[in-house]
Amino acid sequence: MTEEPATLPVLWVVGAGGLLGSSVVAATAASGTAEVWAPPRPVAWVAADATRVSLEEMAREFLAHAAGRPWWVAWCAGAGVSGTSAADLAREVDAFAHLLTSLHEAGAGAEGSLFLASSAGGVYAGSADPPFDEETVPVSISPYGDAKLALEGLARDFQRDTGSSLLIGRIANLFGPGQDLSKPQGIISQLCRAHLLHRPLSIYVPLDTMRSYVYAPDCGAMVVAGLRRLDGAATGGGRSVVKVMAAPHAVSVGFVVSEFARVVKRRPLVTFGSSSTSAFQARDLRVRSAVWPELDALAATPFVVGLTATLEHLRRSVALGHLA
């Protein structure tokens, strides 16, 4: 049963073209839980000043469109990875800070909810005693993790200042069709790409390195369900919730490689070496969630199903000449 249009929340996904953002948009459309607001033009990410101006304009336009209805903003933007420079990551933090300031100045208040896509791998890389959950003290060992913790701090300040609600998703390794292959991350997509283009893939961590994963469409559904729950629970003031978003079982890098070989019926061509970013890679980054456990049922896609879907999507891209 869908809500009446007069009370339906309005959702703005910043980064709607990315792997997570597009999954959040799709999950929202499938569930009918909110109206997705699409800006009339893309965010000008190229230059910092232009980014600030476009985010400021969009914040005003978005809240004007919401016109008193509950507003949801999902920050799913950012091109940073574990090896990204501190300077580049600082620009992403600055953009998020400016968005929050712009929303506040445009009148965002207690009738709204903010979702921030954070990184479990980034914030827990230096933490002790895996598997990590929401009670684990975050310890960053990289500029990437530092940036994610800075974003979380900004989001908490915004939540307190506006009386709105906040959901921070500390997301495990995200994978699925549509991952940005220009970024040096995503072993599953990179394995698929190397296989389809008949190229070797370099791996810079040991095969027994443990990681938790989550299939992007599942994660998108978790984000939307979390916003819905947060919105419904925020009576008499906003709430701030941290939720680890991951599939229930962590796997090793060796398992990923062997499972890929089983799917393609061929041993992938991989090489092993070292990288300047290897110091930022923890050996064991298993995570689990103790918060809102009912949402974990949404991370139900079997690993091999997600891997196969990713491979077939990239296979179609090769056939169309889109994968260089």
mmCIF file of C-alpha atoms in Angstrom:
data_model
loop_
_atom_site.group_PDB
_atom_site.id
_atom_site.type_symbol
_atom_site.label_atom_id
_atom_site.label_comp_id
_atom_site.label_asym_id
_atom_site.label_seq_id
_atom_site.Cartn_x
_atom_site.Cartn_y
_atom_site.Cartn_z
ATOM 1 C CA MET A 1 0.000 0.000 0.000
ATOM 2 C CA THR A 2 1.533 3.306 -1.053
ATOM 3 C CA GLU A 3 1.232 6.600 0.791
ATOM 4 C CA GLU A 4 -0.835 9.515 -0.406
ATOM 5 C CA PRO A 5 1.197 11.915 -2.606
ATOM 6 C CA ALA A 6 0.703 14.727 -0.075
ATOM 7 C CA THR A 7 2.700 12.845 2.565
ATOM 8 C CA LEU A 8 5.093 10.862 0.381
ATOM 9 C CA PRO A 9 8.702 11.803 1.173
ATOM 10 C CA VAL A 10 10.773 13.425 -1.541
ATOM 11 C CA LEU A 11 14.201 11.858 -2.066
ATOM 12 C CA TRP A 12 17.249 13.495 -3.593
ATOM 13 C CA VAL A 13 20.081 11.055 -4.295
ATOM 14 C CA VAL A 14 23.361 12.914 -4.674
ATOM 15 C CA GLY A 15 25.442 10.628 -6.860
ATOM 16 C CA ALA A 16 22.440 8.973 -8.501
ATOM 17 C CA GLY A 17 24.557 7.885 -11.474
ATOM 18 C CA GLY A 18 26.947 5.784 -9.393
ATOM 19 C CA LEU A 19 26.760 2.157 -8.324
ATOM 20 C CA LEU A 20 25.092 2.779 -4.964
ATOM 21 C CA GLY A 21 23.121 5.862 -5.995
ATOM 22 C CA SER A 22 21.514 4.163 -8.976
ATOM 23 C CA SER A 23 20.608 1.198 -6.762
ATOM 24 C CA VAL A 24 18.948 3.511 -4.232
ATOM 25 C CA VAL A 25 16.941 5.165 -7.018
ATOM 26 C CA ALA A 26 15.873 1.772 -8.394
ATOM 27 C CA ALA A 27 14.904 0.467 -4.952
ATOM 28 C CA THR A 28 12.867 3.598 -4.261
ATOM 29 C CA ALA A 29 11.017 3.294 -7.558
ATOM 30 C CA ALA A 30 10.331 -0.396 -6.973
ATOM 31 C CA SER A 31 9.007 0.119 -3.447
ATOM 32 C CA GLY A 32 7.110 3.362 -4.006
ATOM 33 C CA THR A 33 8.324 4.658 -0.650
ATOM 34 C CA ALA A 34 9.299 8.100 -1.879
ATOM 35 C CA GLU A 35 9.205 10.415 -4.858
ATOM 36 C CA VAL A 36 12.655 10.623 -6.418
ATOM 37 C CA TRP A 37 13.596 14.203 -7.239
ATOM 38 C CA ALA A 38 15.981 14.569 -10.172
ATOM 39 C CA PRO A 39 17.864 17.876 -10.450
ATOM 40 C CA PRO A 40 17.361 19.637 -13.791
ATOM 41 C CA ARG A 41 21.114 19.514 -14.416
ATOM 42 C CA PRO A 42 24.028 17.444 -13.115
ATOM 43 C CA VAL A 43 26.258 18.563 -10.263
ATOM 44 C CA ALA A 44 29.301 20.427 -11.588
ATOM 45 C CA TRP A 45 31.948 18.215 -9.990
ATOM 46 C CA VAL A 46 34.871 19.447 -12.122
ATOM 47 C CA ALA A 47 35.789 22.588 -10.153
ATOM 48 C CA ALA A 48 35.319 23.176 -6.428
ATOM 49 C CA ASP A 49 33.671 26.594 -6.811
ATOM 50 C CA ALA A 50 31.273 25.302 -9.445
ATOM 51 C CA THR A 51 30.450 22.302 -7.249
ATOM 52 C CA ARG A 52 29.539 24.563 -4.334
ATOM 53 C CA VAL A 53 27.350 26.789 -6.496
ATOM 54 C CA SER A 54 25.470 23.899 -8.073
ATOM 55 C CA LEU A 55 24.903 22.129 -4.741
ATOM 56 C CA GLU A 56 23.650 25.379 -3.196
ATOM 57 C CA GLU A 57 21.193 25.930 -6.053
ATOM 58 C CA MET A 58 19.995 22.333 -5.968
ATOM 59 C CA ALA A 59 19.449 22.397 -2.200
ATOM 60 C CA ARG A 60 17.111 25.385 -2.572
ATOM 61 C CA GLU A 61 15.292 23.839 -5.531
ATOM 62 C CA PHE A 62 14.913 20.488 -3.786
ATOM 63 C CA LEU A 63 13.395 21.900 -0.613
ATOM 64 C CA ALA A 64 11.126 24.169 -2.645
ATOM 65 C CA HIS A 65 9.915 21.094 -4.516
ATOM 66 C CA ALA A 66 9.344 19.203 -1.263
ATOM 67 C CA ALA A 67 7.146 22.118 -0.133
ATOM 68 C CA GLY A 68 6.733 20.959 3.447
ATOM 69 C CA ARG A 69 6.623 17.229 2.735
ATOM 70 C CA PRO A 70 9.203 14.991 4.436
ATOM 71 C CA TRP A 71 12.541 15.320 2.670
ATOM 72 C CA TRP A 72 15.173 12.612 2.291
ATOM 73 C CA VAL A 73 18.701 13.315 1.057
ATOM 74 C CA ALA A 74 21.012 10.381 0.321
ATOM 75 C CA TRP A 75 24.686 11.253 -0.124
ATOM 76 C CA CYS A 76 26.003 8.465 -2.369
ATOM 77 C CA ALA A 77 28.612 10.602 -4.135
ATOM 78 C CA GLY A 78 32.384 10.479 -4.030
ATOM 79 C CA ALA A 79 35.075 8.984 -6.206
ATOM 80 C CA GLY A 80 37.589 8.351 -3.439
ATOM 81 C CA VAL A 81 39.179 4.941 -2.747
ATOM 82 C CA SER A 82 41.808 3.750 -0.279
ATOM 83 C CA GLY A 83 44.638 5.121 -2.420
ATOM 84 C CA THR A 84 43.109 8.526 -3.182
ATOM 85 C CA SER A 85 45.208 11.520 -2.102
ATOM 86 C CA ALA A 86 44.289 13.507 0.981
ATOM 87 C CA ALA A 87 43.887 16.621 -1.166
ATOM 88 C CA ASP A 88 41.313 14.998 -3.461
ATOM 89 C CA LEU A 89 39.454 13.551 -0.509
ATOM 90 C CA ALA A 90 39.403 16.957 1.176
ATOM 91 C CA ARG A 91 37.513 18.318 -1.833
ATOM 92 C CA GLU A 92 34.858 15.634 -1.388
ATOM 93 C CA VAL A 93 34.538 16.500 2.307
ATOM 94 C CA ASP A 94 34.250 20.177 1.392
ATOM 95 C CA ALA A 95 31.480 19.450 -1.112
ATOM 96 C CA PHE A 96 29.488 17.482 1.473
ATOM 97 C CA ALA A 97 29.973 20.212 4.075
ATOM 98 C CA HIS A 98 28.723 22.820 1.615
ATOM 99 C CA LEU A 99 25.683 20.734 0.754
ATOM 100 C CA LEU A 100 24.738 20.454 4.425
ATOM 101 C CA THR A 101 25.236 24.177 4.972
ATOM 102 C CA SER A 102 23.109 24.907 1.916
ATOM 103 C CA LEU A 103 20.310 22.607 3.096
ATOM 104 C CA HIS A 104 20.365 24.199 6.546
ATOM 105 C CA GLU A 105 20.246 27.726 5.145
ATOM 106 C CA ALA A 106 17.429 26.748 2.778
ATOM 107 C CA GLY A 107 15.280 25.647 5.699
ATOM 108 C CA ALA A 108 15.879 21.923 6.113
ATOM 109 C CA GLY A 109 14.504 20.912 9.486
ATOM 110 C CA ALA A 110 13.124 18.160 11.642
ATOM 111 C CA GLU A 111 10.786 16.896 8.917
ATOM 112 C CA GLY A 112 13.715 15.394 7.011
ATOM 113 C CA SER A 113 16.234 12.561 7.036
ATOM 114 C CA LEU A 114 19.798 12.342 5.764
ATOM 115 C CA PHE A 115 21.576 9.196 4.621
ATOM 116 C CA LEU A 116 25.373 9.163 4.408
ATOM 117 C CA ALA A 117 27.194 6.383 2.578
ATOM 118 C CA SER A 118 30.293 5.730 4.673
ATOM 119 C CA SER A 119 32.797 2.881 4.363
ATOM 120 C CA ALA A 120 33.169 -0.032 6.766
ATOM 121 C CA GLY A 121 36.570 -0.813 5.276
ATOM 122 C CA GLY A 122 37.730 2.766 5.629
ATOM 123 C CA VAL A 123 36.657 3.424 9.208
ATOM 124 C CA TYR A 124 37.477 -0.019 10.684
ATOM 125 C CA ALA A 125 40.789 -0.704 8.910
ATOM 126 C CA GLY A 126 42.774 -0.137 12.092
ATOM 127 C CA SER A 127 40.207 -1.444 14.565
ATOM 128 C CA ALA A 128 40.815 -4.483 16.762
ATOM 129 C CA ASP A 129 39.042 -7.842 17.026
ATOM 130 C CA PRO A 130 37.033 -8.489 13.863
ATOM 131 C CA PRO A 131 34.254 -8.976 12.950
ATOM 132 C CA PHE A 132 33.465 -5.316 13.494
ATOM 133 C CA ASP A 133 30.017 -3.935 14.267
ATOM 134 C CA GLU A 134 28.418 -0.618 15.171
ATOM 135 C CA GLU A 135 29.873 -0.748 18.700
ATOM 136 C CA THR A 136 33.446 -1.137 17.413
ATOM 137 C CA VAL A 137 35.599 1.951 17.878
ATOM 138 C CA PRO A 138 36.529 3.168 14.368
ATOM 139 C CA VAL A 139 40.252 3.451 13.713
ATOM 140 C CA SER A 140 41.344 4.789 10.336
ATOM 141 C CA ILE A 141 44.750 4.021 8.836
ATOM 142 C CA SER A 142 44.379 5.974 5.583
ATOM 143 C CA PRO A 143 43.339 9.392 4.269
ATOM 144 C CA TYR A 144 40.277 7.629 2.831
ATOM 145 C CA GLY A 145 39.185 6.421 6.264
ATOM 146 C CA ASP A 146 39.948 9.852 7.748
ATOM 147 C CA ALA A 147 37.694 11.443 5.127
ATOM 148 C CA LYS A 148 34.834 9.039 5.862
ATOM 149 C CA LEU A 149 35.040 9.787 9.577
ATOM 150 C CA ALA A 150 35.080 13.512 8.779
ATOM 151 C CA LEU A 151 31.910 13.080 6.700
ATOM 152 C CA GLU A 152 30.263 11.221 9.573
ATOM 153 C CA GLY A 153 31.138 14.051 11.954
ATOM 154 C CA LEU A 154 29.680 16.661 9.607
ATOM 155 C CA ALA A 155 26.504 14.624 9.241
ATOM 156 C CA ARG A 156 26.090 14.361 13.019
ATOM 157 C CA ASP A 157 26.570 18.114 13.421
ATOM 158 C CA PHE A 158 23.907 18.739 10.760
ATOM 159 C CA GLN A 159 21.496 16.338 12.450
ATOM 160 C CA ARG A 160 21.895 18.056 15.796
ATOM 161 C CA ASP A 161 21.630 21.566 14.329
ATOM 162 C CA THR A 162 18.492 20.869 12.285
ATOM 163 C CA GLY A 163 16.682 18.323 14.455
ATOM 164 C CA SER A 164 16.494 16.040 11.432
ATOM 165 C CA SER A 165 17.187 12.304 11.418
ATOM 166 C CA LEU A 166 20.396 10.658 10.285
ATOM 167 C CA LEU A 167 21.313 7.223 8.981
ATOM 168 C CA ILE A 168 25.008 6.484 8.487
ATOM 169 C CA GLY A 169 25.560 3.363 6.409
ATOM 170 C CA ARG A 170 28.984 1.840 6.980
ATOM 171 C CA ILE A 171 28.982 -0.192 3.808
ATOM 172 C CA ALA A 172 31.068 -3.293 3.104
ATOM 173 C CA ASN A 173 32.758 -3.876 -0.265
ATOM 174 C CA LEU A 174 30.082 -2.918 -2.775
ATOM 175 C CA PHE A 175 29.848 -4.742 -6.090
ATOM 176 C CA GLY A 176 27.434 -5.236 -8.947
ATOM 177 C CA PRO A 177 26.585 -4.221 -12.508
ATOM 178 C CA GLY A 178 27.655 -0.685 -13.321
ATOM 179 C CA GLN A 179 30.694 -0.320 -11.076
ATOM 180 C CA ASP A 180 33.095 2.425 -12.132
ATOM 181 C CA LEU A 181 36.055 0.527 -13.568
ATOM 182 C CA SER A 182 38.192 3.644 -13.812
ATOM 183 C CA LYS A 183 38.728 3.449 -10.047
ATOM 184 C CA PRO A 184 41.349 0.997 -8.749
ATOM 185 C CA GLN A 185 38.914 -0.959 -6.610
ATOM 186 C CA GLY A 186 36.301 -3.685 -6.868
ATOM 187 C CA ILE A 187 38.095 -7.013 -7.317
ATOM 188 C CA ILE A 188 34.941 -8.676 -8.663
ATOM 189 C CA SER A 189 34.385 -6.158 -11.452
ATOM 190 C CA GLN A 190 38.102 -6.005 -12.163
ATOM 191 C CA LEU A 191 38.268 -9.803 -12.478
ATOM 192 C CA CYS A 192 35.342 -9.690 -14.906
ATOM 193 C CA ARG A 193 36.962 -6.933 -16.950
ATOM 194 C CA ALA A 194 40.341 -8.683 -17.118
ATOM 195 C CA HIS A 195 38.691 -11.940 -18.178
ATOM 196 C CA LEU A 196 36.602 -10.338 -20.939
ATOM 197 C CA LEU A 197 39.525 -8.339 -22.305
ATOM 198 C CA HIS A 198 41.985 -11.259 -21.944
ATOM 199 C CA ARG A 199 44.300 -9.265 -19.708
ATOM 200 C CA PRO A 200 46.063 -10.169 -16.453
ATOM 201 C CA LEU A 201 44.870 -8.671 -13.187
ATOM 202 C CA SER A 202 47.310 -7.624 -10.479
ATOM 203 C CA ILE A 203 46.276 -8.378 -6.898
ATOM 204 C CA TYR A 204 48.113 -6.596 -4.105
ATOM 205 C CA VAL A 205 46.792 -8.408 -1.027
ATOM 206 C CA PRO A 206 47.274 -12.025 0.151
ATOM 207 C CA LEU A 207 44.684 -14.613 -0.871
ATOM 208 C CA ASP A 208 43.651 -15.143 2.761
ATOM 209 C CA THR A 209 42.637 -11.478 3.097
ATOM 210 C CA MET A 210 39.070 -11.464 4.472
ATOM 211 C CA ARG A 211 36.406 -9.060 3.246
ATOM 212 C CA SER A 212 32.675 -8.589 3.654
ATOM 213 C CA TYR A 213 30.738 -7.780 0.487
ATOM 214 C CA VAL A 214 27.285 -6.527 -0.369
ATOM 215 C CA TYR A 215 25.520 -6.644 -3.749
ATOM 216 C CA ALA A 216 24.631 -3.098 -4.817
ATOM 217 C CA PRO A 217 20.884 -3.650 -5.482
ATOM 218 C CA ASP A 218 20.591 -5.290 -2.041
ATOM 219 C CA CYS A 219 22.395 -2.365 -0.443
ATOM 220 C CA GLY A 220 20.106 0.094 -2.243
ATOM 221 C CA ALA A 221 17.098 -1.715 -0.779
ATOM 222 C CA MET A 222 18.690 -1.560 2.686
ATOM 223 C CA VAL A 223 19.224 2.195 2.370
ATOM 224 C CA VAL A 224 15.604 2.824 1.380
ATOM 225 C CA ALA A 225 14.242 0.544 4.101
ATOM 226 C CA GLY A 226 16.498 2.257 6.616
ATOM 227 C CA LEU A 227 15.298 5.716 5.631
ATOM 228 C CA ARG A 228 11.701 4.535 5.888
ATOM 229 C CA ARG A 229 12.280 3.123 9.352
ATOM 230 C CA LEU A 230 14.220 6.184 10.467
ATOM 231 C CA ASP A 231 11.478 8.482 9.179
ATOM 232 C CA GLY A 232 8.766 6.523 10.933
ATOM 233 C CA ALA A 233 10.657 6.411 14.225
ATOM 234 C CA ALA A 234 11.565 10.104 14.327
ATOM 235 C CA THR A 235 8.718 11.391 16.492
ATOM 236 C CA GLY A 236 9.465 14.150 18.941
ATOM 237 C CA GLY A 237 12.903 14.855 17.515
ATOM 238 C CA GLY A 238 15.353 13.290 15.126
ATOM 239 C CA ARG A 239 17.467 10.178 15.581
ATOM 240 C CA SER A 240 21.011 9.314 14.619
ATOM 241 C CA VAL A 241 21.651 5.690 13.657
ATOM 242 C CA VAL A 242 24.780 3.910 12.431
ATOM 243 C CA LYS A 243 24.128 0.732 10.449
ATOM 244 C CA VAL A 244 26.695 -1.684 9.046
ATOM 245 C CA MET A 245 25.469 -2.820 5.625
ATOM 246 C CA ALA A 246 26.923 -6.125 4.484
ATOM 247 C CA ALA A 247 26.009 -9.621 3.376
ATOM 248 C CA PRO A 248 25.998 -12.075 6.293
ATOM 249 C CA HIS A 249 29.106 -14.068 5.346
ATOM 250 C CA ALA A 250 32.591 -12.691 4.711
ATOM 251 C CA VAL A 251 34.850 -14.419 2.198
ATOM 252 C CA SER A 252 38.538 -14.440 1.380
ATOM 253 C CA VAL A 253 40.123 -13.012 -1.746
ATOM 254 C CA GLY A 254 41.102 -16.558 -2.600
ATOM 255 C CA PHE A 255 37.444 -17.598 -2.452
ATOM 256 C CA VAL A 256 36.502 -14.744 -4.798
ATOM 257 C CA VAL A 257 39.137 -15.854 -7.322
ATOM 258 C CA SER A 258 38.184 -19.539 -7.122
ATOM 259 C CA GLU A 259 34.460 -18.795 -7.369
ATOM 260 C CA PHE A 260 35.101 -16.640 -10.416
ATOM 261 C CA ALA A 261 37.091 -19.472 -11.987
ATOM 262 C CA ARG A 262 34.182 -21.826 -11.340
ATOM 263 C CA VAL A 263 31.731 -19.454 -13.049
ATOM 264 C CA VAL A 264 33.846 -18.844 -16.159
ATOM 265 C CA LYS A 265 35.236 -22.402 -16.179
ATOM 266 C CA ARG A 266 38.741 -21.049 -16.563
ATOM 267 C CA ARG A 267 41.486 -20.060 -14.151
ATOM 268 C CA PRO A 268 41.771 -16.257 -14.244
ATOM 269 C CA LEU A 269 45.134 -14.777 -15.093
ATOM 270 C CA VAL A 270 46.215 -12.991 -11.938
ATOM 271 C CA THR A 271 49.555 -11.753 -10.726
ATOM 272 C CA PHE A 272 50.571 -10.836 -7.205
ATOM 273 C CA GLY A 273 52.665 -7.881 -6.166
ATOM 274 C CA SER A 274 52.970 -4.922 -3.834
ATOM 275 C CA SER A 275 51.582 -1.425 -4.073
ATOM 276 C CA SER A 276 52.124 1.874 -2.306
ATOM 277 C CA THR A 277 48.560 1.569 -0.984
ATOM 278 C CA SER A 278 49.069 -1.925 0.482
ATOM 279 C CA ALA A 279 49.709 -0.399 3.894
ATOM 280 C CA PHE A 280 46.110 0.840 3.881
ATOM 281 C CA GLN A 281 44.717 -2.686 3.399
ATOM 282 C CA ALA A 282 43.876 -4.591 6.574
ATOM 283 C CA ARG A 283 44.170 -8.379 6.418
ATOM 284 C CA ASP A 284 40.797 -9.017 8.108
ATOM 285 C CA LEU A 285 37.872 -6.638 7.544
ATOM 286 C CA ARG A 286 34.930 -8.867 8.413
ATOM 287 C CA VAL A 287 31.908 -6.891 9.589
ATOM 288 C CA ARG A 288 28.493 -7.721 10.986
ATOM 289 C CA SER A 289 25.540 -5.667 12.196
ATOM 290 C CA ALA A 290 23.850 -5.518 15.593
ATOM 291 C CA VAL A 291 21.513 -2.655 14.596
ATOM 292 C CA TRP A 292 18.143 -3.130 12.858
ATOM 293 C CA PRO A 293 18.931 -6.789 12.064
ATOM 294 C CA GLU A 294 15.702 -7.164 10.078
ATOM 295 C CA LEU A 295 17.275 -5.047 7.321
ATOM 296 C CA ASP A 296 20.011 -7.655 6.916
ATOM 297 C CA ALA A 297 17.521 -10.005 5.290
ATOM 298 C CA LEU A 298 17.569 -7.672 2.277
ATOM 299 C CA ALA A 299 21.204 -8.640 1.603
ATOM 300 C CA ALA A 300 19.955 -11.974 0.303
ATOM 301 C CA THR A 301 21.502 -12.257 -3.172
ATOM 302 C CA PRO A 302 23.910 -15.225 -3.201
ATOM 303 C CA PHE A 303 27.488 -14.204 -3.928
ATOM 304 C CA VAL A 304 27.708 -16.250 -7.116
ATOM 305 C CA VAL A 305 24.454 -14.722 -8.433
ATOM 306 C CA GLY A 306 25.784 -11.205 -7.944
ATOM 307 C CA LEU A 307 29.117 -12.155 -9.506
ATOM 308 C CA THR A 308 27.376 -13.661 -12.546
ATOM 309 C CA ALA A 309 25.135 -10.615 -12.977
ATOM 310 C CA THR A 310 28.191 -8.357 -12.872
ATOM 311 C CA LEU A 311 29.991 -10.499 -15.439
ATOM 312 C CA GLU A 312 27.009 -10.577 -17.820
ATOM 313 C CA HIS A 313 26.560 -6.814 -17.590
ATOM 314 C CA LEU A 314 30.183 -6.293 -18.529
ATOM 315 C CA ARG A 315 29.909 -8.904 -21.275
ATOM 316 C CA ARG A 316 27.135 -6.823 -22.855
ATOM 317 C CA SER A 317 29.305 -3.723 -22.524
ATOM 318 C CA VAL A 318 32.098 -5.479 -24.421
ATOM 319 C CA ALA A 319 29.672 -6.543 -27.157
ATOM 320 C CA LEU A 320 28.546 -2.931 -27.529
ATOM 321 C CA GLY A 321 32.134 -1.667 -27.601
ATOM 322 C CA HIS A 322 31.712 0.272 -24.360
ATOM 323 C CA LEU A 323 34.432 -1.447 -22.354
ATOM 324 C CA ALA A 324 37.928 -0.362 -23.251
#
